[in-house]
Short mmCIF file of C-alpha atoms and ligand atoms in Angstrom, two decimals:
data_model
loop_
_atom_site.label_atom_id
_atom_site.label_comp_id
_atom_site.label_asym_id
_atom_site.label_seq_id
_atom_site.Cartn_x
_atom_site.Cartn_y
_atom_site.Cartn_z
CA MET A 1 -0.12 -0.07 -0.16
CA LEU A 2 2.96 2.42 0.69
CA GLN A 3 3.97 3.76 -2.55
CA HIS A 4 5.83 6.89 -1.45
CA THR A 5 7.62 7.81 0.95
CA PHE A 6 8.10 11.32 2.20
CA HIS A 7 9.90 11.30 5.78
CA ASN A 8 13.15 10.22 5.93
CA HIS A 9 16.45 11.05 7.42
CA THR A 10 20.25 10.08 7.06
CA TRP A 11 23.70 10.58 8.79
CA MET A 12 23.61 14.09 8.64
CA CYS A 13 21.33 14.74 11.49
CA ARG A 14 23.75 13.11 14.12
CA HIS A 15 20.80 10.79 14.96
CA ALA A 16 20.25 8.61 11.90
CA ASP A 17 22.22 6.35 9.68
CA GLY A 18 22.89 6.08 6.01
CA THR A 19 23.90 8.32 3.17
CA ILE A 20 21.29 9.80 0.69
CA GLU A 21 22.26 7.17 -1.73
CA ASP A 22 22.15 4.61 0.99
CA TYR A 23 18.19 5.65 1.28
CA VAL A 24 17.35 6.24 -2.32
CA SER A 25 18.60 2.56 -3.34
CA ALA A 26 16.83 1.07 -0.60
CA ALA A 27 13.61 2.48 -1.49
CA ALA A 28 14.05 1.60 -5.07
CA GLU A 29 14.87 -2.40 -3.79
CA GLN A 30 11.50 -2.09 -1.68
CA GLY A 31 9.39 -1.25 -4.96
CA LEU A 32 8.67 2.13 -3.92
CA ALA A 33 7.65 4.86 -6.89
CA SER A 34 9.29 7.70 -4.81
CA ILE A 35 11.57 8.66 -2.16
CA GLY A 36 11.43 12.11 -0.34
CA LEU A 37 14.52 13.25 1.84
CA SER A 38 13.34 15.38 4.57
CA GLU A 39 16.49 15.73 6.87
CA HIS A 40 16.01 18.21 10.03
CA ILE A 41 16.39 21.47 9.06
CA PRO A 42 19.27 23.92 10.61
CA TYR A 43 17.93 27.11 12.17
CA PRO A 44 18.93 30.85 11.68
CA ASP A 45 20.09 30.96 14.90
CA ASP A 46 21.16 27.17 15.44
CA ARG A 47 18.24 26.15 17.69
CA TRP A 48 18.67 22.52 18.96
CA LYS A 49 22.17 22.02 16.87
CA GLY A 50 22.63 18.58 18.22
CA THR A 51 19.87 16.82 16.18
CA ARG A 52 20.35 18.28 12.89
CA MET A 53 22.71 19.19 10.52
CA ASP A 54 24.87 22.45 10.52
CA PHE A 55 23.78 25.48 8.24
CA SER A 56 27.05 25.23 6.82
CA GLU A 57 26.42 21.61 5.15
CA LEU A 58 22.87 22.97 3.60
CA ASP A 59 24.19 23.21 0.75
CA SER A 60 25.87 19.49 0.12
CA TYR A 61 22.71 18.05 1.25
CA ILE A 62 20.37 20.09 -1.36
CA ASP A 63 22.94 19.10 -4.01
CA GLY A 64 23.23 15.47 -3.03
CA VAL A 65 19.54 14.93 -2.53
CA LEU A 66 19.27 16.66 -6.46
CA GLU A 67 22.22 14.74 -7.68
CA GLU A 68 20.35 11.41 -6.57
CA ARG A 69 16.97 12.85 -8.26
CA ARG A 70 18.93 13.22 -11.46
CA SER A 71 20.71 9.82 -11.67
CA HIS A 72 18.37 7.38 -9.98
CA HIS A 73 16.17 6.18 -13.45
CA ASP A 74 13.97 3.31 -11.20
CA ILE A 75 12.42 5.68 -8.37
CA GLU A 76 11.48 9.95 -8.09
CA VAL A 77 13.49 11.63 -5.24
CA PHE A 78 12.27 14.62 -3.79
CA LEU A 79 14.13 17.26 -1.33
CA GLY A 80 12.55 17.71 1.81
CA ALA A 81 13.05 19.11 5.03
CA GLU A 82 11.28 18.46 8.46
CA CYS A 83 10.90 21.55 10.35
CA GLU A 84 9.70 22.38 13.82
CA TRP A 85 7.35 26.07 12.85
CA ILE A 86 9.19 28.91 14.82
CA ALA A 87 6.20 32.29 14.00
CA GLU A 88 9.55 34.74 13.87
CA TYR A 89 11.11 32.85 11.17
CA ARG A 90 8.01 32.70 8.91
CA ASP A 91 10.32 34.31 5.92
CA TYR A 92 12.64 31.43 6.61
CA TYR A 93 10.40 29.07 5.57
CA ASP A 94 9.32 31.13 2.57
CA MET A 95 13.43 31.61 1.82
CA LEU A 96 13.82 27.07 1.85
CA LEU A 97 11.03 26.79 -0.87
CA ASN A 98 11.42 29.70 -2.93
CA GLU A 99 15.09 30.75 -3.28
CA TYR A 100 16.84 27.10 -2.11
CA GLY A 101 13.99 25.26 -3.69
CA PHE A 102 12.81 22.93 -1.36
CA HIS A 103 10.47 20.98 -3.45
CA TYR A 104 8.22 20.17 0.35
CA LEU A 105 8.28 21.03 3.86
CA ILE A 106 6.91 18.77 6.58
CA GLY A 107 5.71 20.42 10.49
CA ALA A 108 6.71 19.17 13.01
CA PRO A 109 5.95 19.68 16.38
CA HIS A 110 8.71 18.57 18.82
CA TRP A 111 9.07 21.60 20.71
CA THR A 112 5.89 23.56 21.70
CA PRO A 113 6.35 27.61 22.75
CA MET A 114 5.16 28.33 26.68
CA ALA A 115 3.96 31.61 27.46
CA ASP A 116 6.98 32.15 29.64
CA GLY A 117 9.08 32.04 25.96
CA SER A 118 10.90 28.66 27.01
CA TRP A 119 9.88 25.86 24.43
CA LEU A 120 9.14 22.15 25.92
CA GLY A 121 10.20 19.32 24.21
CA TYR A 122 7.17 16.34 23.61
CA THR A 123 8.42 14.06 25.95
CA ARG A 124 7.91 16.16 28.83
CA LEU A 125 4.38 17.96 28.50
CA SER A 126 2.59 16.60 31.53
CA THR A 127 -0.02 18.69 32.21
CA PRO A 128 -3.17 19.95 30.49
CA ALA A 129 -2.46 23.52 30.24
CA GLN A 130 0.83 22.43 28.52
CA LEU A 131 -1.41 19.49 26.36
CA ARG A 132 -3.32 22.90 25.20
CA ALA A 133 -0.40 24.81 24.37
CA TYR A 134 0.89 21.96 22.39
CA ALA A 135 -2.56 21.85 20.55
CA ALA A 136 -2.52 25.57 19.96
CA HIS A 137 0.80 25.04 18.39
CA VAL A 138 -0.02 22.40 16.13
CA GLN A 139 -2.80 24.54 14.42
CA ASP A 140 -0.54 27.43 14.36
CA ILE A 141 2.01 24.97 11.92
CA ILE A 142 -1.49 23.91 10.17
CA GLU A 143 -2.37 27.48 9.75
CA SER A 144 0.72 28.64 8.89
CA LYS A 145 0.12 26.87 5.12
CA LYS A 146 4.00 26.32 4.50
CA PHE A 147 3.85 22.51 5.41
CA LEU A 148 2.81 19.50 3.16
CA PHE A 149 1.68 17.99 6.30
CA ILE A 150 2.06 17.99 10.12
CA ALA A 151 4.23 14.83 11.44
CA HIS A 152 3.02 12.67 14.20
CA PRO A 153 0.67 14.77 15.40
CA ASP A 154 0.14 13.19 18.57
CA VAL A 155 3.99 12.76 19.96
CA CYS A 156 2.36 14.84 22.52
CA PHE A 157 1.28 11.59 23.86
CA SER A 158 4.58 10.39 24.77
CA GLY A 159 4.85 12.74 27.69
CA TYR A 160 0.82 13.44 28.25
CA ALA A 161 0.56 9.72 29.10
CA ARG A 162 -3.47 9.23 29.54
CA TRP A 163 -6.67 9.81 26.91
CA ASP A 164 -8.93 11.71 29.15
CA ALA A 165 -11.51 14.33 28.66
CA GLU A 166 -8.33 16.98 27.97
CA ALA A 167 -6.56 14.65 25.48
CA GLU A 168 -9.89 13.99 23.13
CA ALA A 169 -10.47 17.97 23.18
CA CYS A 170 -7.12 19.02 21.92
CA SER A 171 -6.98 16.05 19.76
CA ARG A 172 -9.93 17.47 18.15
CA ASP A 173 -9.40 20.43 17.81
CA ILE A 174 -5.68 19.35 15.75
CA ILE A 175 -7.93 17.10 14.07
CA ARG A 176 -10.52 19.80 13.02
CA CYS A 177 -8.20 22.34 12.08
CA ALA A 178 -5.76 19.76 9.38
CA LYS A 179 -9.88 18.93 7.53
CA GLU A 180 -10.29 22.25 7.70
CA HIS A 181 -7.13 23.58 6.06
CA GLN A 182 -7.11 20.33 3.82
CA VAL A 183 -3.37 19.16 5.51
CA PRO A 184 -2.86 15.72 6.19
CA LEU A 185 -1.43 14.19 9.67
CA GLU A 186 0.80 11.68 9.54
CA LEU A 187 0.54 8.10 11.38
CA ASN A 188 4.31 7.76 12.50
CA ALA A 189 6.08 4.92 11.98
CA ASN A 190 9.05 5.83 13.79
CA GLY A 191 6.82 5.85 17.13
CA MET A 192 5.91 2.23 16.32
CA ARG A 193 10.03 1.12 16.74
CA LYS A 194 10.36 3.30 20.06
CA ARG A 195 10.38 1.42 23.41
CA ARG A 196 7.23 1.13 25.23
CA ILE A 197 5.91 2.84 27.68
CA THR A 198 3.24 1.98 30.61
CA ASP A 199 0.29 4.01 29.85
CA TRP A 200 -2.47 5.43 32.19
CA GLU A 201 -4.19 2.00 32.93
CA GLY A 202 -0.96 0.03 32.87
CA ARG A 203 -0.62 -0.80 29.63
CA SER A 204 2.46 -1.51 27.54
CA ARG A 205 2.20 0.37 24.35
CA ARG A 206 4.51 2.50 22.26
CA PRO A 207 4.60 6.38 23.33
CA TYR A 208 2.90 7.43 19.81
CA PRO A 209 0.91 7.16 17.64
CA LEU A 210 -2.70 6.59 20.09
CA TYR A 211 -4.66 4.53 18.42
CA GLU A 212 -7.54 6.68 20.09
CA PHE A 213 -6.34 10.13 18.76
CA TRP A 214 -6.42 8.16 14.91
CA GLU A 215 -10.29 6.70 16.09
CA LEU A 216 -11.31 10.43 16.00
CA ALA A 217 -9.14 11.27 12.98
CA ALA A 218 -11.28 8.53 11.28
CA GLU A 219 -14.48 10.03 12.67
CA GLU A 220 -14.19 13.55 11.66
CA GLY A 221 -12.84 12.03 8.15
CA ALA A 222 -9.10 14.26 8.29
CA GLU A 223 -6.95 12.85 5.57
CA ALA A 224 -3.92 11.00 7.16
CA VAL A 225 -0.46 9.88 5.11
CA ILE A 226 2.26 6.91 6.60
CA GLY A 227 5.56 8.60 7.65
CA SER A 228 8.15 6.19 7.97
CA ASP A 229 10.55 8.97 9.61
CA ALA A 230 13.48 6.05 8.86
CA HIS A 231 16.66 6.98 11.18
CA SER A 232 18.23 4.16 8.68
CA PRO A 233 17.53 2.96 5.60
CA SER A 234 16.60 -0.51 6.39
CA ASP A 235 13.60 1.29 8.41
CA ILE A 236 12.23 2.56 5.18
CA ILE A 237 9.10 0.12 5.35
CA ASP A 238 9.76 -1.13 8.99
CA SER A 239 5.80 -1.05 10.65
CA CYS A 240 4.40 0.77 7.63
CA GLY A 241 2.35 -2.61 7.37
CA THR A 242 1.12 -2.20 11.20
CA CYS A 243 0.63 1.77 10.01
CA ALA A 244 -1.27 0.68 6.86
CA SER A 245 -3.48 -2.19 8.96
CA TRP A 246 -4.76 0.64 11.10
CA PHE A 247 -5.95 2.71 8.24
CA ARG A 248 -7.71 -0.08 7.23
CA LYS A 249 -9.38 -1.05 10.48
CA LEU A 250 -10.29 2.71 10.67
CA SER A 251 -11.28 3.27 7.03
CA LEU A 252 -8.35 6.54 7.48
CA GLN A 253 -8.34 8.92 4.04
CA ASP A 254 -4.74 8.21 2.50
CA ALA A 255 -3.59 11.61 1.09
CA GLN A 256 -0.37 10.22 -0.42
CA HIS A 257 -1.53 9.89 -3.75
CA ARG A 258 -2.61 13.58 -3.66
CA LEU A 259 0.55 14.65 -1.74
CA HIS A 260 2.92 12.96 -4.02
CA ARG A 261 0.97 14.56 -7.59
CA ALA A 262 1.79 18.31 -5.28
CA VAL A 263 5.71 17.66 -4.96
CA ARG A 264 5.96 16.38 -8.36
CA SER A 265 4.12 18.85 -10.00
CA ARG A 266 5.84 21.14 -7.79
CA ALA A 267 9.41 19.79 -8.59
CA ALA A 268 8.71 19.45 -12.37
CA ASP A 269 7.90 22.79 -12.57
CA LEU A 270 11.35 24.32 -10.47
CA ASP A 271 13.39 21.22 -13.25
CA GLY A 272 11.29 22.50 -15.94
CA SER A 273 11.91 26.92 -15.11
CA GLY A 274 15.47 26.80 -15.53
CA PHE A 275 15.32 27.74 -11.28
CA GLN A 276 19.15 28.77 -10.07
CA ARG A 277 18.64 28.45 -6.13
CA ALA A 278 20.71 30.44 -3.99
CA PRO A 279 23.44 29.29 -2.22
CA CYS A 280 22.77 29.11 1.84
CA VAL A 281 23.99 32.25 3.71
CA HIS A 282 23.90 31.55 7.28
CA THR A 283 22.39 35.03 8.59
CA GLU A 284 20.50 35.45 12.03
CA SER A 285 18.98 38.37 10.23
CA LEU A 286 16.47 37.79 7.86
ZN1 LIG B 301 15.01 12.63 14.31
ZN1 LIG B 302 11.45 12.80 11.01
#
């Protein structure tokens, strides 16, 4: 069922293995029709530096992916990036798309901005107020209109490990917003590869995806897409079969073909227009 994979990492993010070439070859061997690389993007202020490529590596990442795009004829290759949403850098995302020629960006809520200006990591979300801040942030990501889809929208349940009225209300807000703006939500296979946690009922389960969240998504009729979020070339389809079984069981609406058409058409436009990308310049002032 999986033909297009949009969410894949390489050694460049410091917490994954494999080169761009390794991923593209592995995806072609698995019989996929396309693969998008979506490395964790660096930010102008070097925020969260330990888990992403350095700004000085951005040119070689872009060139590396485009080189694979030119040289592989057995699979389509797309240039993507996984991004946190930092509202003050709104122009940076436009620069990635319009000046550096990224084919697509994935919006990811690993970090939530808090009222005091700090950012809280997803495993540390534990109070209802923090969960509400997370849900508001995910809606901001959706409403920014910069992103093809939202990576693991239910990653908050790694921290807020219970399904109560607050969890349901926050999930419904995210899902309805995604549906309204036609931004698909990603059922993330990497969560299924993570170490099990003990949940509110003493059940052993993966930290995310959370089945209850996806039952709501199905009920609301939101679009969904399977994301491998591979951190090794051997993981490209790993656990995607389990995700596909959730799709079937819940009759989730699969957005992979619509997203593929959108990305392919943007990539073809860039290829055909003689687009020359700007060199990546590290500057804090945008
Ligand atoms: Zn990662
Ligand atoms: Zn990822």
